[in-house]
Short mmCIF file of C-alpha atoms in Angstrom, two decimals:
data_model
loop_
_atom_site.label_atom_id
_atom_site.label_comp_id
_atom_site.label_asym_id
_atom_site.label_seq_id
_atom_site.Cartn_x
_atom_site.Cartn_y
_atom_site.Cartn_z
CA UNK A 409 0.00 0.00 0.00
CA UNK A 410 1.45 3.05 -0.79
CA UNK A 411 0.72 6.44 1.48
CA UNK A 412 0.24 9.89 -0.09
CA UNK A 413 0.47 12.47 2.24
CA UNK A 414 -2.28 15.53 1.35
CA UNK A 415 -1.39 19.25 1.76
CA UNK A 416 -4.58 20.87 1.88
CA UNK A 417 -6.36 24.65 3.71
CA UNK A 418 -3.17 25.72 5.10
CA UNK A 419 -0.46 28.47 4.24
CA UNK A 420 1.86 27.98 1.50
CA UNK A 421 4.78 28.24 4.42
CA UNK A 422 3.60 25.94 6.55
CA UNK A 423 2.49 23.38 3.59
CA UNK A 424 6.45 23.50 2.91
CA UNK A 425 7.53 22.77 6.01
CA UNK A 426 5.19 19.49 6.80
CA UNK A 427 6.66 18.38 3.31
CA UNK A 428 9.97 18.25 4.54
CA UNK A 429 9.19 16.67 7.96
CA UNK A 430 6.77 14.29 6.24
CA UNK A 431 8.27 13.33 3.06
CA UNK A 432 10.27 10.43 4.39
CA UNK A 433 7.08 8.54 5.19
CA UNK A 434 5.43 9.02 1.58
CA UNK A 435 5.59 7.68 -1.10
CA UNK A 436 3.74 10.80 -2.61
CA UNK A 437 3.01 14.27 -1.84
CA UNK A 438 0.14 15.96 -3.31
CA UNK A 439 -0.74 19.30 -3.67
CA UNK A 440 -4.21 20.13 -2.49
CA UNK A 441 -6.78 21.69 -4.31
CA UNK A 442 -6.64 24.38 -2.15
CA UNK A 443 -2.96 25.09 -2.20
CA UNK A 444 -3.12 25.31 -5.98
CA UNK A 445 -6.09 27.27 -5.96
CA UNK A 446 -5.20 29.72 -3.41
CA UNK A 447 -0.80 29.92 -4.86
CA UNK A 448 -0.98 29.12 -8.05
CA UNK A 449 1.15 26.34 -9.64
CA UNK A 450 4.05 27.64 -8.39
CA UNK A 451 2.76 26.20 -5.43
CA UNK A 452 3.54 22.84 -7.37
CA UNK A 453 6.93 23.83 -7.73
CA UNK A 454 7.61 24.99 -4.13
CA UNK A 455 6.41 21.78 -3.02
CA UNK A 456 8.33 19.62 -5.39
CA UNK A 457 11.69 21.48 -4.06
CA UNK A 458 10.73 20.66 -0.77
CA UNK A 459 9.93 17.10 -1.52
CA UNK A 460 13.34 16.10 -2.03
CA UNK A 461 12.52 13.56 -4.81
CA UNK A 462 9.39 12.23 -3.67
CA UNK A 463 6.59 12.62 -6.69
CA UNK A 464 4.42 15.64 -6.33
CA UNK A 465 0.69 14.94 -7.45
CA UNK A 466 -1.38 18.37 -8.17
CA UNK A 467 -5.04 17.89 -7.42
CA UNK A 468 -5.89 20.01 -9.79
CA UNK A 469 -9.56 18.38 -10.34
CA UNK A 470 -9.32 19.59 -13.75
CA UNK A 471 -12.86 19.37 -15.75
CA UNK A 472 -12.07 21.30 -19.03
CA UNK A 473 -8.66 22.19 -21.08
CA UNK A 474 -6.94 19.32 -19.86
CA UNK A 475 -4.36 19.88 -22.00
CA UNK A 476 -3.62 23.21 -20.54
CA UNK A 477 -3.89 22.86 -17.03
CA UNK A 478 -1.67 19.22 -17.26
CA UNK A 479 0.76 21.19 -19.07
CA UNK A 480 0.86 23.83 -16.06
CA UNK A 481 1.11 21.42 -13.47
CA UNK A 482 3.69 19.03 -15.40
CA UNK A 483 5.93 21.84 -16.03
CA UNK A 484 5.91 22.86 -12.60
CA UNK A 485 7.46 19.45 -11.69
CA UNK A 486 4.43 17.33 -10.71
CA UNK A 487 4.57 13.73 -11.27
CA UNK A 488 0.46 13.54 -11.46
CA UNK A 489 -2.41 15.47 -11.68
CA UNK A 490 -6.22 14.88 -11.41
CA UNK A 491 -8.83 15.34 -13.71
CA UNK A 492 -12.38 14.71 -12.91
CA UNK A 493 -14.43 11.61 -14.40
CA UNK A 494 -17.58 14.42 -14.39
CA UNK A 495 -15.86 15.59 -17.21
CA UNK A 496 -16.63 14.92 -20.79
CA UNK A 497 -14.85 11.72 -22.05
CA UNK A 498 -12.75 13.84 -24.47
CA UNK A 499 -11.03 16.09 -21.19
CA UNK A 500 -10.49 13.01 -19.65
CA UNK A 501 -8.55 11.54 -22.50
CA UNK A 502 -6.84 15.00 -23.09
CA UNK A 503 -5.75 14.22 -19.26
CA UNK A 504 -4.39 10.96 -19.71
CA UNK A 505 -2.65 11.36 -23.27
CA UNK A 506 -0.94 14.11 -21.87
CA UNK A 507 0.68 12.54 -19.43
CA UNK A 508 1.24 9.56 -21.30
CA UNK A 509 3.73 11.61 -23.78
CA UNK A 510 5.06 12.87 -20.57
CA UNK A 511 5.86 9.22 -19.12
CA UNK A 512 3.80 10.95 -16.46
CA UNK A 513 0.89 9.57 -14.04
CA UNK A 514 -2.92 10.92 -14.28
CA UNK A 515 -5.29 9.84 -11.92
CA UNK A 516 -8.95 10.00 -12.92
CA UNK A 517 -11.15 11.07 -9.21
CA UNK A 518 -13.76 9.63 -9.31
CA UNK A 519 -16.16 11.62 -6.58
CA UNK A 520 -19.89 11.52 -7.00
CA UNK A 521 -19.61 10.20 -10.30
CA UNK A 522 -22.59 6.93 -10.36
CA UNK A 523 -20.95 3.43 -10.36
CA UNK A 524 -21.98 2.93 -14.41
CA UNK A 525 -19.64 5.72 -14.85
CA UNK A 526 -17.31 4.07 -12.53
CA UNK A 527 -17.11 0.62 -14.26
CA UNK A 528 -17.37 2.70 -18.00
CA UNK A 529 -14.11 4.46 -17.36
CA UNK A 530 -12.97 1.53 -15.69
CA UNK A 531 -13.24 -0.69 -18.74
CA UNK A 532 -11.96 1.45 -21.45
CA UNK A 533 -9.28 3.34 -20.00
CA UNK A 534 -5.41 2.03 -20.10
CA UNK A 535 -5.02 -0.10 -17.35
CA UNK A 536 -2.02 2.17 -16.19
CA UNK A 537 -4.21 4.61 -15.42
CA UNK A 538 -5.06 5.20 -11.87
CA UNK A 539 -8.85 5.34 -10.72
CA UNK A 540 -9.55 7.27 -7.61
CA UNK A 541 -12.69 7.01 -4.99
CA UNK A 542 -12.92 9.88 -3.47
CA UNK A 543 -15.13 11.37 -0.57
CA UNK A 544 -15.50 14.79 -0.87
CA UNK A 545 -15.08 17.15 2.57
CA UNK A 546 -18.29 18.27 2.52
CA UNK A 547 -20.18 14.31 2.19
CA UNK A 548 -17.48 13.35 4.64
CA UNK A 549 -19.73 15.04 7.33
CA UNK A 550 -22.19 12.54 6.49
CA UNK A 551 -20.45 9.51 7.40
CA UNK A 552 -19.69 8.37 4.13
CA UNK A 553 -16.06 6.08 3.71
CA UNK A 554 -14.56 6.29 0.55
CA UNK A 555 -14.24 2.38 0.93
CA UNK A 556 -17.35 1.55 0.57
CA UNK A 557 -17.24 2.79 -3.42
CA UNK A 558 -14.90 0.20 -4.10
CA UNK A 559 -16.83 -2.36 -6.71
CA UNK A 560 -15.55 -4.81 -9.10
CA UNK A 561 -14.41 -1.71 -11.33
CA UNK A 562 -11.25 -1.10 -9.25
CA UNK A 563 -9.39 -4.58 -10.70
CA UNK A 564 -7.21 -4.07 -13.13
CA UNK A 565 -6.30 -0.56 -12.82
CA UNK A 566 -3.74 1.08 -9.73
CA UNK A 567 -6.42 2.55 -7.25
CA UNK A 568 -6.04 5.44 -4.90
CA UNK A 569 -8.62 5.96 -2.25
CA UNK A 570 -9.34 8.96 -0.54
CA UNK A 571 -11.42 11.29 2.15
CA UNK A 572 -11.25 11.30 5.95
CA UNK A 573 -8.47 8.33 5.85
CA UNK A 574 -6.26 7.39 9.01
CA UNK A 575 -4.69 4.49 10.56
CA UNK A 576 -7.97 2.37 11.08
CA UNK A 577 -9.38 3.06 7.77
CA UNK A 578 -6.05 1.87 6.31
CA UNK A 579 -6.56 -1.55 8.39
CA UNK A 580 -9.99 -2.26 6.81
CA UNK A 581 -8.59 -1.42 3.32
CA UNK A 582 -5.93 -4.13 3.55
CA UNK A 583 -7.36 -6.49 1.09
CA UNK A 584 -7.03 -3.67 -2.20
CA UNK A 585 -4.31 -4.44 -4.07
CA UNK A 586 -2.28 -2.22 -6.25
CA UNK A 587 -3.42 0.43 -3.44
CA UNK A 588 -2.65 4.14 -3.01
CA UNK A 589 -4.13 5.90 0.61
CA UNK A 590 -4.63 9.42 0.44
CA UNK A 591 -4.04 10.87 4.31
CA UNK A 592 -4.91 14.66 4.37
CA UNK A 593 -5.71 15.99 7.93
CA UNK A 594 -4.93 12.96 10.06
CA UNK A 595 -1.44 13.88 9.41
CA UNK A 596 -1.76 17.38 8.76
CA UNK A 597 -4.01 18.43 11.05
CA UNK A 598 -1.97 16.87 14.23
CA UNK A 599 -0.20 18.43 16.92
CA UNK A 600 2.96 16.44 16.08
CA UNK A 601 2.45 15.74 11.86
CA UNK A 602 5.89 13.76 11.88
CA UNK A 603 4.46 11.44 14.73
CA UNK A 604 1.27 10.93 12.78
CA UNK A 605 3.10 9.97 9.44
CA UNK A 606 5.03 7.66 10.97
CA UNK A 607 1.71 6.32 12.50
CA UNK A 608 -0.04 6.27 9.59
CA UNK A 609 3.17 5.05 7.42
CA UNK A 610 3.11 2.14 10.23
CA UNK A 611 -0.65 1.19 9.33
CA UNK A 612 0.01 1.39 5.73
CA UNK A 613 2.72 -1.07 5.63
CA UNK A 614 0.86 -3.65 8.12
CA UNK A 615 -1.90 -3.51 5.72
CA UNK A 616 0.20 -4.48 2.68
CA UNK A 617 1.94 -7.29 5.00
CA UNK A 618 -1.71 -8.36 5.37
CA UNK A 619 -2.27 -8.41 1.67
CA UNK A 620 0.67 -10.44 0.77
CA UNK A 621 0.30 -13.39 3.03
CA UNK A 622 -2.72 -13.85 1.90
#
């Protein structure tokens, strides 16, 4: 299971410092929606300075000129970006050809999206591509787990789950393979973020020991 730390509603400052405390527990570091939205893509580049190496992912939920906004974010030394499966099926493409000439990742988010739409991306798109369930912040006040949109559309493609993860979510998500865990606030948000990566880092790699002894 791999752990992707999330920078999100903070200052640019402090998003750079938790990078560099954090960074040896990720795998990836992503660039909120709210960092890029509030910074700019040079927020992007800040944060793949302070990353040291580790792959940046932009959130940049794009939904139109894919090829544009990729571009932005690719330039600025992102590894990733996101583009929305609520977009037409032509933006999404866009997305994921452009990354593809770029030997670069795009991740397709898959939040509120039905689960046709789930299994129709699922079943045409390049199996390299990476699908992502996502609760959104707001439907996270509901209750709602992002595990519980997992379906039979996630095999076959990497996976990368997301909204209101920590350590005990990461437990009950041992049995995903190919896994990514998106961990936002439960690291972020702490008193002591290093302490909490290495927590949730912990939890992450128990879960994968899970999955391969089975």
């Amino acid at each position: 299971m791999q752990l992707q730390i999330a920078l999100d509603r903070m200052s640019l400052r402090r998003a750079i410092d938790i990078t560099r405390a954090v960074a040896p527990y990720a795998d990836w570091i992503e660039v909120g929606t709210s960092l890029v939205k509030h910074y700019g893509v040079d927020a992007v580049a800040q944060i793949v300075e302070a990353a040291a190496g580790k792959p940046v992912l932009a959130d940049l939920k794009t939904v139109d000129d894919a090829a544009f906004e990729f571009g932005l974010a690719f330039d600025a030394g992102a590894s990733s970006a996101t583009v929305l499966a609520l977009a037409e099926d032509v933006t999404v493409d866009t997305a994921v050809r452009v990354a593809a000439e770029r030997g670069l990742e795009a991740v397709v988010d898959l939040m509120v999206v039905p689960e046709l739409r789930r299994s129709a991306l699922a079943a045409r798109l390049a199996s390299h591509v990476v699908l992502a369930a996502h609760i959104g912040k707001d439907a996270q006040q509901s209750g709602a787990e992002p595990g519980h949109l997992l379906g039979p559309w996630a095999y076959g493609h990497p996976v990368a789950v997301a909204g209101g993860l920590g350590p005990h979510e990461l437990a009950s998500l041992g049995g995903v393979q190919n896994l990514r865990a998106i961990v936002g606030s439960a690291i972020t948000g702490a008193g002591d973020p290093v302490a909490a990566a290495r927590t949730v880092r912990a939890a992450a790699d128990a879960a994968e020991r899970g999955v391969a002894s089975r």
